Amino acid sequence: MHGGIVNRAYDALARFVVRYRWFVVVFWLLVAIATGALLPSLSSEVNDNNSAFLSSSEPSSRAAALAAPLLGSGANGGVSDITVVAVDSNGRLGSAALAAIDREAALAKHVHLVLSAQLQSISPDGRAAQLRVRAKAAGADPASATKVVDALQKTFTRAAAPPGVSFHLAGQIATLAANQQSSNKSSHQVQAFSFLFIIVLLLVVFRSLPAALVTLIPSGLALVVAQRVIGAEGQAGVQISSITEILLIVLMLGAGTDYGLFLVFRVREELRDGQEPHDAVRRALVRVGESITGSAGTVMIALLTLLFATFGLYKDLGVPLASGVAVMLLVGLTLLPALLAILGRRAFWPSKVRRGDQREGIWGKVAGTLVRRPKLTLLVGVVLFLGLAAGALGYSSGGFGGDQNPPAGSDAARGNAALTKYFPQTSANPADLVLSYASSVWRDPARIAAAEASLRRSGAFTQLAGPLDPNGTKLSPAQLTELHRALGAPQRHRVSAKTGPQKLTPGAARFSTTELNAYHAEAFFISANGRVIQFEASLAAGGQGSTAAMNATPHIRSVLAAAGGASGAAQTGVAGEAAAVYDINHTANHDLKVVVPIAIVAIGILLALVLRSLVAPLYLIVSVGLSFLSALGITTIVFMDIGGQSGISFILPFLLFIFLLALGEDYNILVMTRIREESHHLPLREAVVKAVSRTGSTVTSAGVILGGTFAVFAIVGGGGSGGSQLQAIGFGLAIGILMDTFLVRTLLVPSVVVLLGRHNWWPSHLSSDEHHELVHSVAADASAEASA
């Protein structure tokens, strides 16, 4: 009953699409034009700062909020600090250079979204200066951050610096903008190379340019529309990472082409069976329409289960990618059959599709061998997969907080390098150690000395900049008290690069320029009310982006808590990349335990509905587990054991399981629905042979295309923001899809089907004794007639 209703629904859709084929094509072209004109681009909404996806309740998020008066974080109304570094390659900054720095500060103040711009400090050797620009450009809003960065860079030439003096941007916001540009470039390369890779493979598969184009064009159009739709979702508040952007390209082109292959192969098969072109398209859509819908449904369900995650990157990955798959499904069920109906047999030119020209090929022979020795096939396969899975025992998660190092050669890279060289006590990517007090430290700066002494005794830091040496100049607690008494809060202390601070600030004349420059830098270490202080630290464990620094986070938090206790702090917190990635790992591991069971149950229910069986979904999902563990094992061996990495991105196991569960079941559905279709009139072993022989080429072609697009992601995407971690993700997904294609779906799953026999279909009527006897009786009669 259910099958009849579904078939009638797809038959009605097929008749409509074939009859109004030109209308369907025009409709989708208009949709592409309208979304391109009215909706924002996806690339403008990409955010590579994964800490922006953390919940505000995580320790690193609370620490950033605690430090908001100093760090200008997103918790502080979306305000951040951007550093402008001025360097004179000729030597000490002269009067002309200092005048240019003042002009740059004045120009920066007039940039849209900039709230203030002022000199922070001059390096001890006098060859470089820092300007602090405070702007409404938080890391969580990459579009505004990029606009401010671009506008500031345009002011550099207008500052008219003398020869040898250059300006550069540095810090987190500049790095974020540079990495976004790098990600956009990588995504364009992934898209271009994926198109090229897929079109070449389709030419090899079909030996026909029209067939290759008609299979790929709907996926390309669906990608164009989906990118705009998801761009609108990003504008509405959904966080979009570069991983989302690149995975969308791979998913739309790879999986979209797979669904196209499902239909195009079946149309060709119907033509070879003697159907007229329009009837072939209609029958093909009725036969595989449910498979395509079920396949896309598994992907969408798997992605939407990510809404149960607490880590924002996972949670916000689900809706955009599911939206893309939904667009792809609509295009695949309407535009592709419309194009096939328009082209007819010409879709396969120059090949001639003749009646009775069915070819069993290599998969017919494989299937014949398989049904004769299913136990041996299954045993060898399981032993092989378990052996590969053993490699996963060495897996260790590593950092992937969004690349905090800008691309080599970018202005942000030069700015961060200059910051490190001329202001070594100030890191472009430090660990921020934040302490909050119930009363102002201006009244009792000895508490600062007590906190610093405790931190230095721990041996956990290679460099430590704080209130008592804010720009490399030592200040005693007594000096700090005297400066504050005379000048007030450093946030109100005005400094000019050319004329110096003492001519502008009342009461400053009795202090040296060195003392005044140091005190001016206190604005970054002590809040105006004196209740929040911070230290900028470089960890002995390693750089902020390293796995060792991430793993050291609990120790750093305990060291800071001890310093807070020694100095009477009310609250303490560690902010920065390593602390954020540590919290991300903790949250991600929790999400893995929550989301995976939900995804398994949801997809299991969908499989049961599509296959009309409660038995088949059980071993199909187990097969995904084998693919997952084997792919994770191989990736661990390649990148950790051979490649020497200390850890692989925390996101890999999660994405690997979700995508293999979703995309692996695509092929399961195609193979199993075909076995079920043939089981209506053939004994099960013969049904398996025919189904595998007819779908084997489809599954392997689709798997090579999808696995290949993930390989393109690994090779090309690995050259952009995220580097080796993106390579590991792409490699793991590619190897998992390929093993799933060539071993699981075409060998292991059919072996289980043969061993279980009619029990595969329980409780549907295909599992009944009556159906079993009827099919064998019909087969016996057919065999007798053939012999006669």
GROMACS .gro file of C-alpha atoms in nm, residues 453-683:
model
  231
  453ALA     CA    1   5.553   3.678   4.131
  454SER     CA    2   5.321   3.379   4.167
  455LEU     CA    3   5.289   3.342   3.791
  456ARG     CA    4   5.664   3.362   3.730
  457ARG     CA    5   5.739   3.104   4.001
  458SER     CA    6   5.519   2.849   3.823
  459GLY     CA    7   5.762   2.813   3.532
  460ALA     CA    8   5.464   2.781   3.297
  461PHE     CA    9   5.552   3.086   3.087
  462THR     CA   10   5.844   3.186   2.864
  463GLN     CA   11   5.728   3.550   2.843
  464LEU     CA   12   5.498   3.748   3.066
  465ALA     CA   13   5.391   4.106   2.997
  466GLY     CA   14   5.179   4.280   3.258
  467PRO     CA   15   5.105   4.604   3.440
  468LEU     CA   16   5.459   4.629   3.582
  469ASP     CA   17   5.625   4.609   3.238
  470PRO     CA   18   5.354   4.705   2.989
  471ASN     CA   19   5.579   4.790   2.693
  472GLY     CA   20   5.909   4.639   2.803
  473THR     CA   21   5.977   4.922   3.051
  474LYS     CA   22   5.981   4.819   3.417
  475LEU     CA   23   5.756   5.012   3.654
  476SER     CA   24   5.755   4.959   4.029
  477PRO     CA   25   5.427   4.959   4.228
  478ALA     CA   26   5.532   5.294   4.374
  479GLN     CA   27   5.588   5.445   4.026
  480LEU     CA   28   5.252   5.312   3.914
  481THR     CA   29   5.079   5.475   4.210
  482GLU     CA   30   5.255   5.807   4.149
  483LEU     CA   31   5.172   5.807   3.776
  484HIS     CA   32   4.808   5.731   3.843
  485ARG     CA   33   4.782   5.997   4.113
  486ALA     CA   34   4.923   6.259   3.876
  487LEU     CA   35   4.764   6.155   3.547
  488GLY     CA   36   4.448   5.961   3.629
  489ALA     CA   37   4.346   5.648   3.441
  490PRO     CA   38   4.575   5.567   3.144
  491GLN     CA   39   4.271   5.538   2.917
  492ARG     CA   40   4.241   5.919   2.944
  493HIS     CA   41   4.613   5.980   2.891
  494ARG     CA   42   4.667   6.150   2.554
  495VAL     CA   43   4.985   6.092   2.353
  496SER     CA   44   5.113   6.228   2.023
  497ALA     CA   45   5.389   6.044   1.839
  498LYS     CA   46   5.554   6.369   1.727
  499THR     CA   47   5.510   6.611   2.014
  500GLY     CA   48   5.525   6.356   2.295
  501PRO     CA   49   5.294   6.305   2.590
  502GLN     CA   50   5.434   6.565   2.831
  503LYS     CA   51   5.314   6.862   2.624
  504LEU     CA   52   4.957   6.738   2.606
  505THR     CA   53   4.872   6.601   2.950
  506PRO     CA   54   4.856   6.825   3.259
  507GLY     CA   55   5.092   6.703   3.532
  508ALA     CA   56   5.301   6.495   3.290
  509ALA     CA   57   5.603   6.727   3.271
  510ARG     CA   58   5.778   6.576   3.575
  511PHE     CA   59   5.785   6.227   3.420
  512SER     CA   60   6.021   6.105   3.152
  513THR     CA   61   5.896   6.016   2.806
  514THR     CA   62   5.985   5.651   2.879
  515GLU     CA   63   5.768   5.649   3.192
  516LEU     CA   64   5.482   5.820   3.012
  517ASN     CA   65   5.492   5.578   2.717
  518ALA     CA   66   5.491   5.286   2.961
  519TYR     CA   67   5.202   5.430   3.158
  520HIS     CA   68   5.004   5.494   2.842
  521ALA     CA   69   5.035   5.121   2.758
  522GLU     CA   70   4.875   5.038   3.096
  523ALA     CA   71   4.538   5.091   2.926
  524PHE     CA   72   4.581   4.737   2.790
  525PHE     CA   73   4.664   4.584   3.126
  526ILE     CA   74   4.461   4.769   3.390
  527SER     CA   75   4.099   4.876   3.345
  528ALA     CA   76   4.001   5.239   3.406
  529ASN     CA   77   3.839   5.152   3.740
  530GLY     CA   78   4.140   4.939   3.839
  531ARG     CA   79   3.935   4.629   3.916
  532VAL     CA   80   4.046   4.416   3.619
  533ILE     CA   81   4.405   4.342   3.521
  534GLN     CA   82   4.559   4.106   3.272
  535PHE     CA   83   4.892   3.950   3.184
  536GLU     CA   84   4.980   3.854   2.825
  537ALA     CA   85   5.172   3.528   2.832
  538SER     CA   86   5.364   3.297   2.603
  539LEU     CA   87   5.335   2.940   2.728
  540ALA     CA   88   5.630   2.712   2.792
  541ALA     CA   89   5.416   2.429   2.652
  542GLY     CA   90   5.420   2.587   2.304
  543GLY     CA   91   5.245   2.835   2.077
  544GLN     CA   92   4.876   2.904   2.120
  545GLY     CA   93   4.788   2.698   1.813
  546SER     CA   94   4.970   2.385   1.932
  547THR     CA   95   4.813   2.074   2.078
  548ALA     CA   96   5.054   2.096   2.374
  549ALA     CA   97   4.931   2.446   2.461
  550MET     CA   98   4.571   2.327   2.438
  551ASN     CA   99   4.641   2.033   2.670
  552ALA     CA  100   4.818   2.264   2.915
  553THR     CA  101   4.502   2.471   2.969
  554PRO     CA  102   4.391   2.303   3.296
  555HIS     CA  103   4.739   2.358   3.443
  556ILE     CA  104   4.746   2.723   3.330
  557ARG     CA  105   4.405   2.779   3.488
  558SER     CA  106   4.523   2.630   3.817
  559VAL     CA  107   4.842   2.843   3.807
  560LEU     CA  108   4.634   3.156   3.752
  561ALA     CA  109   4.391   3.057   4.028
  562ALA     CA  110   4.690   3.028   4.264
  563ALA     CA  111   4.810   3.373   4.158
  564GLY     CA  112   4.459   3.505   4.218
  565GLY     CA  113   4.459   3.356   4.565
  566ALA     CA  114   4.800   3.504   4.643
  567SER     CA  115   4.686   3.852   4.534
  568GLY     CA  116   4.330   3.851   4.666
  569ALA     CA  117   4.152   3.834   4.329
  570ALA     CA  118   3.779   3.767   4.330
  571GLN     CA  119   3.776   3.596   3.989
  572THR     CA  120   4.031   3.465   3.740
  573GLY     CA  121   4.010   3.338   3.383
  574VAL     CA  122   4.230   3.230   3.094
  575ALA     CA  123   4.132   3.365   2.751
  576GLY     CA  124   4.300   3.309   2.416
  577GLU     CA  125   4.318   3.048   2.144
  578ALA     CA  126   4.453   2.750   2.342
  579ALA     CA  127   4.196   2.790   2.621
  580ALA     CA  128   3.915   2.831   2.368
  581VAL     CA  129   4.021   2.522   2.172
  582TYR     CA  130   4.044   2.322   2.495
  583ASP     CA  131   3.685   2.415   2.573
  584ILE     CA  132   3.588   2.340   2.213
  585ASN     CA  133   3.740   1.990   2.242
  586HIS     CA  134   3.554   1.926   2.565
  587THR     CA  135   3.227   2.046   2.411
  588ALA     CA  136   3.288   1.855   2.087
  589ASN     CA  137   3.350   1.526   2.269
  590HIS     CA  138   3.027   1.577   2.461
  591ASP     CA  139   2.839   1.647   2.138
  592LEU     CA  140   2.979   1.331   1.979
  593LYS     CA  141   2.817   1.124   2.255
  594VAL     CA  142   2.485   1.307   2.222
  595VAL     CA  143   2.442   1.361   1.848
  596VAL     CA  144   2.567   1.026   1.714
  597PRO     CA  145   2.301   0.812   1.890
  598ILE     CA  146   2.027   1.053   1.779
  599ALA     CA  147   2.154   1.042   1.419
  600ILE     CA  148   2.168   0.661   1.424
  601VAL     CA  149   1.810   0.630   1.550
  602ALA     CA  150   1.676   0.894   1.307
  603ILE     CA  151   1.844   0.744   1.002
  604GLY     CA  152   1.753   0.393   1.116
  605ILE     CA  153   1.386   0.494   1.116
  606LEU     CA  154   1.417   0.647   0.767
  607LEU     CA  155   1.588   0.332   0.635
  608ALA     CA  156   1.314   0.118   0.784
  609LEU     CA  157   1.050   0.327   0.602
  610VAL     CA  158   1.233   0.327   0.268
  611LEU     CA  159   1.326  -0.044   0.275
  612ARG     CA  160   1.005  -0.160   0.452
  613SER     CA  161   1.223  -0.365   0.686
  614LEU     CA  162   1.326  -0.362   1.050
  615VAL     CA  163   1.619  -0.599   0.997
  616ALA     CA  164   1.816  -0.438   0.712
  617PRO     CA  165   1.871  -0.101   0.888
  618LEU     CA  166   2.050  -0.277   1.173
  619TYR     CA  167   2.336  -0.424   0.972
  620LEU     CA  168   2.349  -0.126   0.736
  621ILE     CA  169   2.423   0.108   1.026
  622VAL     CA  170   2.678  -0.139   1.168
  623SER     CA  171   2.851  -0.132   0.830
  624VAL     CA  172   2.885   0.247   0.863
  625GLY     CA  173   3.053   0.193   1.200
  626LEU     CA  174   3.311  -0.034   1.035
  627SER     CA  175   3.378   0.224   0.763
  628PHE     CA  176   3.409   0.501   1.022
  629LEU     CA  177   3.658   0.322   1.247
  630SER     CA  178   3.865   0.204   0.951
  631ALA     CA  179   3.881   0.551   0.795
  632LEU     CA  180   3.973   0.705   1.131
  633GLY     CA  181   4.241   0.438   1.176
  634ILE     CA  182   4.399   0.501   0.835
  635THR     CA  183   4.392   0.879   0.887
  636THR     CA  184   4.558   0.840   1.227
  637ILE     CA  185   4.832   0.623   1.079
  638VAL     CA  186   4.897   0.863   0.789
  639PHE     CA  187   4.891   1.193   0.977
  640MET     CA  188   5.011   1.098   1.327
  641ASP     CA  189   5.222   0.784   1.298
  642ILE     CA  190   5.376   0.869   0.960
  643GLY     CA  191   5.321   1.245   0.938
  644GLY     CA  192   5.431   1.312   1.296
  645GLN     CA  193   5.141   1.537   1.394
  646SER     CA  194   5.071   1.551   1.768
  647GLY     CA  195   4.696   1.540   1.710
  648ILE     CA  196   4.425   1.555   1.445
  649SER     CA  197   4.148   1.809   1.444
  650PHE     CA  198   3.877   1.742   1.700
  651ILE     CA  199   3.620   1.790   1.423
  652LEU     CA  200   3.737   1.489   1.219
  653PRO     CA  201   3.566   1.203   1.410
  654PHE     CA  202   3.242   1.397   1.424
  655LEU     CA  203   3.231   1.492   1.056
  656LEU     CA  204   3.361   1.150   0.953
  657PHE     CA  205   3.081   0.965   1.130
  658ILE     CA  206   2.801   1.203   1.030
  659PHE     CA  207   2.904   1.214   0.664
  660LEU     CA  208   2.973   0.842   0.633
  661LEU     CA  209   2.644   0.768   0.805
  662ALA     CA  210   2.457   1.002   0.571
  663LEU     CA  211   2.643   0.953   0.243
  664GLY     CA  212   2.715   0.583   0.298
  665GLU     CA  213   2.347   0.518   0.339
  666ASP     CA  214   2.290   0.685   0.000
  667TYR     CA  215   2.457   0.390  -0.169
  668ASN     CA  216   2.290   0.147   0.071
  669ILE     CA  217   1.952   0.280  -0.031
  670LEU     CA  218   2.030   0.255  -0.403
  671VAL     CA  219   2.161  -0.102  -0.378
  672MET     CA  220   1.904  -0.228  -0.129
  673THR     CA  221   1.602  -0.075  -0.305
  674ARG     CA  222   1.721  -0.237  -0.629
  675ILE     CA  223   1.763  -0.573  -0.456
  676ARG     CA  224   1.415  -0.531  -0.311
  677GLU     CA  225   1.277  -0.437  -0.654
  678GLU     CA  226   1.424  -0.747  -0.814
  679SER     CA  227   1.315  -0.967  -0.518
  680HIS     CA  228   0.953  -0.917  -0.621
  681HIS     CA  229   0.999  -1.153  -0.915
  682LEU     CA  230   1.337  -1.328  -0.865
  683PRO     CA  231   1.479  -1.558  -0.595
   0.00000   0.00000   0.00000
